[in-house]
Amino acid sequence: MFREARLGLFIFITLAILVAGVFLIGNTETLFKSTYRVKTEFQNVSGLSDGADVRVGGIHEGTVRQIQLPKQPDGKVTVVMDLERATRAIVKKDSLAAIKSEGLLGDKYVEVSFGSQDAARLQDGETIGSEAPLDISDLLSKTNQILDTTKTAMEGAQETVSNLESITSKINQGKGSVGALINNKTVYNQATAAATDLPPFSLPNETRVLG
């Protein structure tokens, strides 16, 4: 009798945990909430998957139900979402959907923007506009290009500095005309004397200002 009671209690607790888990998962996935369907289209979903979060104002308010490939090569990928009914007052026909991620390499989710005050409400199954997702590979490629350009500029600057140091070193060693003029006192004195012996410069009579 005691063993039967323990078995019955164990079965009851197991069922209670199972039911609680089902309701918890269903609440997270909006299975037991009143929802409406919204669609949007992207050229590329950038790794978004079924079951991903849909957020409105940064708050979890829906779930991605399905991602449909285009029927033609020039078509777009359709993302089908279920949003909670409470969002109908703020998600309007001019709302936009954007694919974002938790950090640079985190899970993908869809962020739906608020619509304008005067925009019409969405009907069940309607399609809203979208923004192109940020492509991490493109971002990394552009970053590498910037780094390469910066590296080239730094190498050019270092080469210029090296040339200036070489010129300065030669001048200090008395090489070249400038070096000889600066470091050789005889050449310096001769240049100074030659400059002193030059006749004074005067303007032609035609350009003088009459008093």
CSV table of C-alpha atoms in Angstrom, one decimal:
chain,number,residue,atom,x,y,z
A,1,MET,CA,0.0,0.0,0.0
A,2,PHE,CA,2.8,2.4,0.9
A,3,ARG,CA,4.6,1.6,-2.3
A,4,GLU,CA,1.5,2.3,-4.4
A,5,ALA,CA,1.1,5.7,-2.6
A,6,ARG,CA,4.7,6.6,-3.4
A,7,LEU,CA,4.3,5.6,-7.0
A,8,GLY,CA,1.1,7.6,-7.3
A,9,LEU,CA,2.8,10.6,-5.7
A,10,PHE,CA,5.8,10.3,-8.1
A,11,ILE,CA,3.5,10.1,-11.1
A,12,PHE,CA,1.5,13.1,-9.9
A,13,ILE,CA,4.7,15.2,-9.4
A,14,THR,CA,6.0,14.2,-12.8
A,15,LEU,CA,2.8,15.2,-14.5
A,16,ALA,CA,2.7,18.5,-12.6
A,17,ILE,CA,6.3,19.3,-13.8
A,18,LEU,CA,5.4,18.2,-17.3
A,19,VAL,CA,2.3,20.4,-17.4
A,20,ALA,CA,4.2,23.4,-15.9
A,21,GLY,CA,6.9,23.0,-18.6
A,22,VAL,CA,4.4,22.8,-21.4
A,23,PHE,CA,2.8,26.1,-20.2
A,24,LEU,CA,6.1,27.8,-19.7
A,25,ILE,CA,7.3,26.9,-23.2
A,26,GLY,CA,4.0,27.7,-24.7
A,27,ASN,CA,4.0,31.1,-23.0
A,28,THR,CA,7.5,31.8,-24.3
A,29,GLU,CA,6.6,30.8,-27.8
A,30,THR,CA,3.2,32.7,-27.6
A,31,LEU,CA,1.3,29.4,-28.2
A,32,PHE,CA,-1.4,30.3,-25.6
A,33,LYS,CA,-1.6,34.0,-26.3
A,34,SER,CA,-3.8,35.8,-28.8
A,35,THR,CA,-1.6,36.7,-31.8
A,36,TYR,CA,-1.9,38.0,-35.3
A,37,ARG,CA,0.3,37.2,-38.3
A,38,VAL,CA,2.7,39.7,-40.0
A,39,LYS,CA,5.1,39.1,-42.9
A,40,THR,CA,8.2,40.9,-44.1
A,41,GLU,CA,10.7,40.3,-46.8
A,42,PHE,CA,14.5,40.4,-46.9
A,43,GLN,CA,17.1,39.9,-49.6
A,44,ASN,CA,19.1,37.9,-47.1
A,45,VAL,CA,18.1,36.9,-43.6
A,46,SER,CA,21.7,36.7,-42.4
A,47,GLY,CA,21.3,33.5,-40.3
A,48,LEU,CA,17.9,34.2,-38.9
A,49,SER,CA,16.1,30.9,-38.0
A,50,ASP,CA,12.6,29.6,-37.2
A,51,GLY,CA,11.6,30.3,-33.6
A,52,ALA,CA,13.7,33.4,-33.3
A,53,ASP,CA,12.5,36.3,-31.1
A,54,VAL,CA,10.5,39.2,-32.5
A,55,ARG,CA,10.8,42.3,-30.5
A,56,VAL,CA,8.9,45.5,-30.4
A,57,GLY,CA,10.5,48.4,-28.6
A,58,GLY,CA,13.2,45.9,-27.5
A,59,ILE,CA,10.6,43.7,-25.7
A,60,HIS,CA,9.8,40.1,-26.7
A,61,GLU,CA,6.4,40.3,-28.3
A,62,GLY,CA,6.4,37.6,-30.9
A,63,THR,CA,8.1,34.7,-32.7
A,64,VAL,CA,9.4,33.9,-36.2
A,65,ARG,CA,7.1,31.1,-37.3
A,66,GLN,CA,8.4,30.4,-40.8
A,67,ILE,CA,11.1,31.5,-43.3
A,68,GLN,CA,10.1,31.0,-46.9
A,69,LEU,CA,12.5,31.0,-49.8
A,70,PRO,CA,11.5,33.0,-52.9
A,71,LYS,CA,9.9,31.1,-55.8
A,72,GLN,CA,12.2,32.9,-58.3
A,73,PRO,CA,15.9,33.8,-58.2
A,74,ASP,CA,15.2,37.5,-58.2
A,75,GLY,CA,12.7,37.2,-55.3
A,76,LYS,CA,13.1,37.9,-51.6
A,77,VAL,CA,13.0,35.7,-48.5
A,78,THR,CA,9.7,35.9,-46.7
A,79,VAL,CA,9.7,35.9,-42.9
A,80,VAL,CA,6.4,35.0,-41.2
A,81,MET,CA,5.9,36.3,-37.7
A,82,ASP,CA,3.3,36.0,-35.0
A,83,LEU,CA,2.9,39.1,-32.9
A,84,GLU,CA,0.9,39.5,-29.7
A,85,ARG,CA,-2.4,41.3,-30.1
A,86,ALA,CA,-1.3,44.0,-27.6
A,87,THR,CA,1.1,45.3,-30.2
A,88,ARG,CA,-1.6,46.2,-32.7
A,89,ALA,CA,-1.9,49.7,-31.3
A,90,ILE,CA,1.8,50.5,-32.0
A,91,VAL,CA,2.8,48.3,-35.0
A,92,LYS,CA,1.3,49.9,-38.0
A,93,LYS,CA,1.5,49.6,-41.8
A,94,ASP,CA,4.5,51.9,-41.9
A,95,SER,CA,6.4,49.9,-39.3
A,96,LEU,CA,9.7,48.4,-40.4
A,97,ALA,CA,11.3,45.1,-39.6
A,98,ALA,CA,15.1,44.7,-39.1
A,99,ILE,CA,17.3,41.7,-38.4
A,100,LYS,CA,19.6,42.3,-35.5
A,101,SER,CA,21.9,40.2,-33.3
A,102,GLU,CA,22.8,39.9,-29.6
A,103,GLY,CA,26.3,41.5,-30.0
A,104,LEU,CA,28.4,40.9,-33.1
A,105,LEU,CA,28.1,37.1,-33.2
A,106,GLY,CA,25.0,36.5,-31.0
A,107,ASP,CA,21.6,35.0,-31.8
A,108,LYS,CA,19.6,36.7,-34.5
A,109,TYR,CA,16.2,38.3,-33.9
A,110,VAL,CA,13.7,40.6,-35.6
A,111,GLU,CA,13.1,44.1,-34.3
A,112,VAL,CA,9.9,45.8,-35.4
A,113,SER,CA,9.7,49.5,-35.2
A,114,PHE,CA,6.7,51.6,-34.0
A,115,GLY,CA,4.4,52.9,-36.6
A,116,SER,CA,3.4,56.5,-36.9
A,117,GLN,CA,0.3,57.9,-35.1
A,118,ASP,CA,-1.8,58.4,-38.2
A,119,ALA,CA,-0.9,55.1,-40.0
A,120,ALA,CA,-3.5,52.4,-40.5
A,121,ARG,CA,-3.5,49.3,-38.4
A,122,LEU,CA,-2.2,46.0,-39.8
A,123,GLN,CA,-4.6,43.3,-41.0
A,124,ASP,CA,-3.8,39.7,-40.2
A,125,GLY,CA,-1.3,38.4,-42.7
A,126,GLU,CA,-0.2,41.8,-44.1
A,127,THR,CA,3.4,42.5,-45.1
A,128,ILE,CA,5.4,45.4,-43.6
A,129,GLY,CA,8.6,47.0,-45.0
A,130,SER,CA,12.1,46.0,-43.9
A,131,GLU,CA,15.6,47.3,-43.5
A,132,ALA,CA,18.6,45.5,-45.0
A,133,PRO,CA,20.5,43.6,-42.2
A,134,LEU,CA,24.0,44.5,-41.3
A,135,ASP,CA,26.3,42.0,-43.0
A,136,ILE,CA,29.2,41.1,-40.6
A,137,SER,CA,31.4,39.8,-43.4
A,138,ASP,CA,31.0,43.1,-45.3
A,139,LEU,CA,31.8,45.0,-42.1
A,140,LEU,CA,35.0,43.0,-41.5
A,141,SER,CA,36.0,43.4,-45.1
A,142,LYS,CA,35.6,47.2,-44.9
A,143,THR,CA,37.5,47.2,-41.6
A,144,ASN,CA,40.4,45.3,-43.2
A,145,GLN,CA,40.5,47.8,-46.1
A,146,ILE,CA,40.7,50.7,-43.7
A,147,LEU,CA,43.5,48.9,-41.7
A,148,ASP,CA,45.4,48.2,-45.0
A,149,THR,CA,45.1,51.9,-46.0
A,150,THR,CA,46.2,53.1,-42.6
A,151,LYS,CA,49.2,50.7,-42.7
A,152,THR,CA,50.2,52.0,-46.1
A,153,ALA,CA,49.9,55.6,-44.9
A,154,MET,CA,52.0,54.8,-41.8
A,155,GLU,CA,54.7,53.1,-44.0
A,156,GLY,CA,54.8,56.2,-46.2
A,157,ALA,CA,55.1,58.5,-43.2
A,158,GLN,CA,57.9,56.3,-41.8
A,159,GLU,CA,59.7,56.5,-45.1
A,160,THR,CA,59.4,60.3,-45.2
A,161,VAL,CA,60.8,60.5,-41.6
A,162,SER,CA,63.7,58.2,-42.6
A,163,ASN,CA,64.5,60.4,-45.6
A,164,LEU,CA,64.5,63.5,-43.4
A,165,GLU,CA,66.7,61.9,-40.9
A,166,SER,CA,69.1,60.9,-43.6
A,167,ILE,CA,69.2,64.4,-45.0
A,168,THR,CA,69.7,65.9,-41.5
A,169,SER,CA,72.5,63.4,-40.9
A,170,LYS,CA,74.3,64.4,-44.1
A,171,ILE,CA,74.0,68.1,-43.3
A,172,ASN,CA,75.4,67.5,-39.8
A,173,GLN,CA,78.3,65.7,-41.4
A,174,GLY,CA,79.0,68.7,-43.7
A,175,LYS,CA,78.0,66.9,-46.9
A,176,GLY,CA,76.5,68.9,-49.7
A,177,SER,CA,76.3,72.7,-50.2
A,178,VAL,CA,74.0,73.2,-47.3
A,179,GLY,CA,76.2,71.0,-45.0
A,180,ALA,CA,79.3,72.8,-46.1
A,181,LEU,CA,77.7,76.2,-45.5
A,182,ILE,CA,76.6,75.3,-42.1
A,183,ASN,CA,79.5,73.3,-40.8
A,184,ASN,CA,82.5,74.8,-42.7
A,185,LYS,CA,83.3,78.2,-41.2
A,186,THR,CA,85.5,79.2,-44.1
A,187,VAL,CA,82.7,78.6,-46.6
A,188,TYR,CA,80.3,80.5,-44.3
A,189,ASN,CA,82.6,83.5,-44.0
A,190,GLN,CA,83.2,83.6,-47.8
A,191,ALA,CA,79.5,83.5,-48.4
A,192,THR,CA,78.9,86.3,-45.9
A,193,ALA,CA,81.7,88.4,-47.4
A,194,ALA,CA,80.3,87.9,-50.9
A,195,ALA,CA,76.9,89.0,-49.8
A,196,THR,CA,78.4,92.1,-48.1
A,197,ASP,CA,80.2,93.2,-51.3
A,198,LEU,CA,77.1,93.2,-53.4
A,199,PRO,CA,76.0,96.7,-54.5
A,200,PRO,CA,72.9,98.0,-52.9
A,201,PHE,CA,69.7,97.3,-54.8
A,202,SER,CA,67.8,100.4,-56.1
A,203,LEU,CA,64.6,100.8,-58.0
A,204,PRO,CA,64.7,102.2,-61.5
A,205,ASN,CA,63.9,105.9,-61.9
A,206,GLU,CA,60.6,105.0,-63.6
A,207,THR,CA,59.3,103.2,-60.6
A,208,ARG,CA,60.3,105.7,-57.9
A,209,VAL,CA,57.5,107.5,-56.2
A,210,LEU,CA,57.7,111.3,-56.8
A,211,GLY,CA,57.7,113.4,-53.6
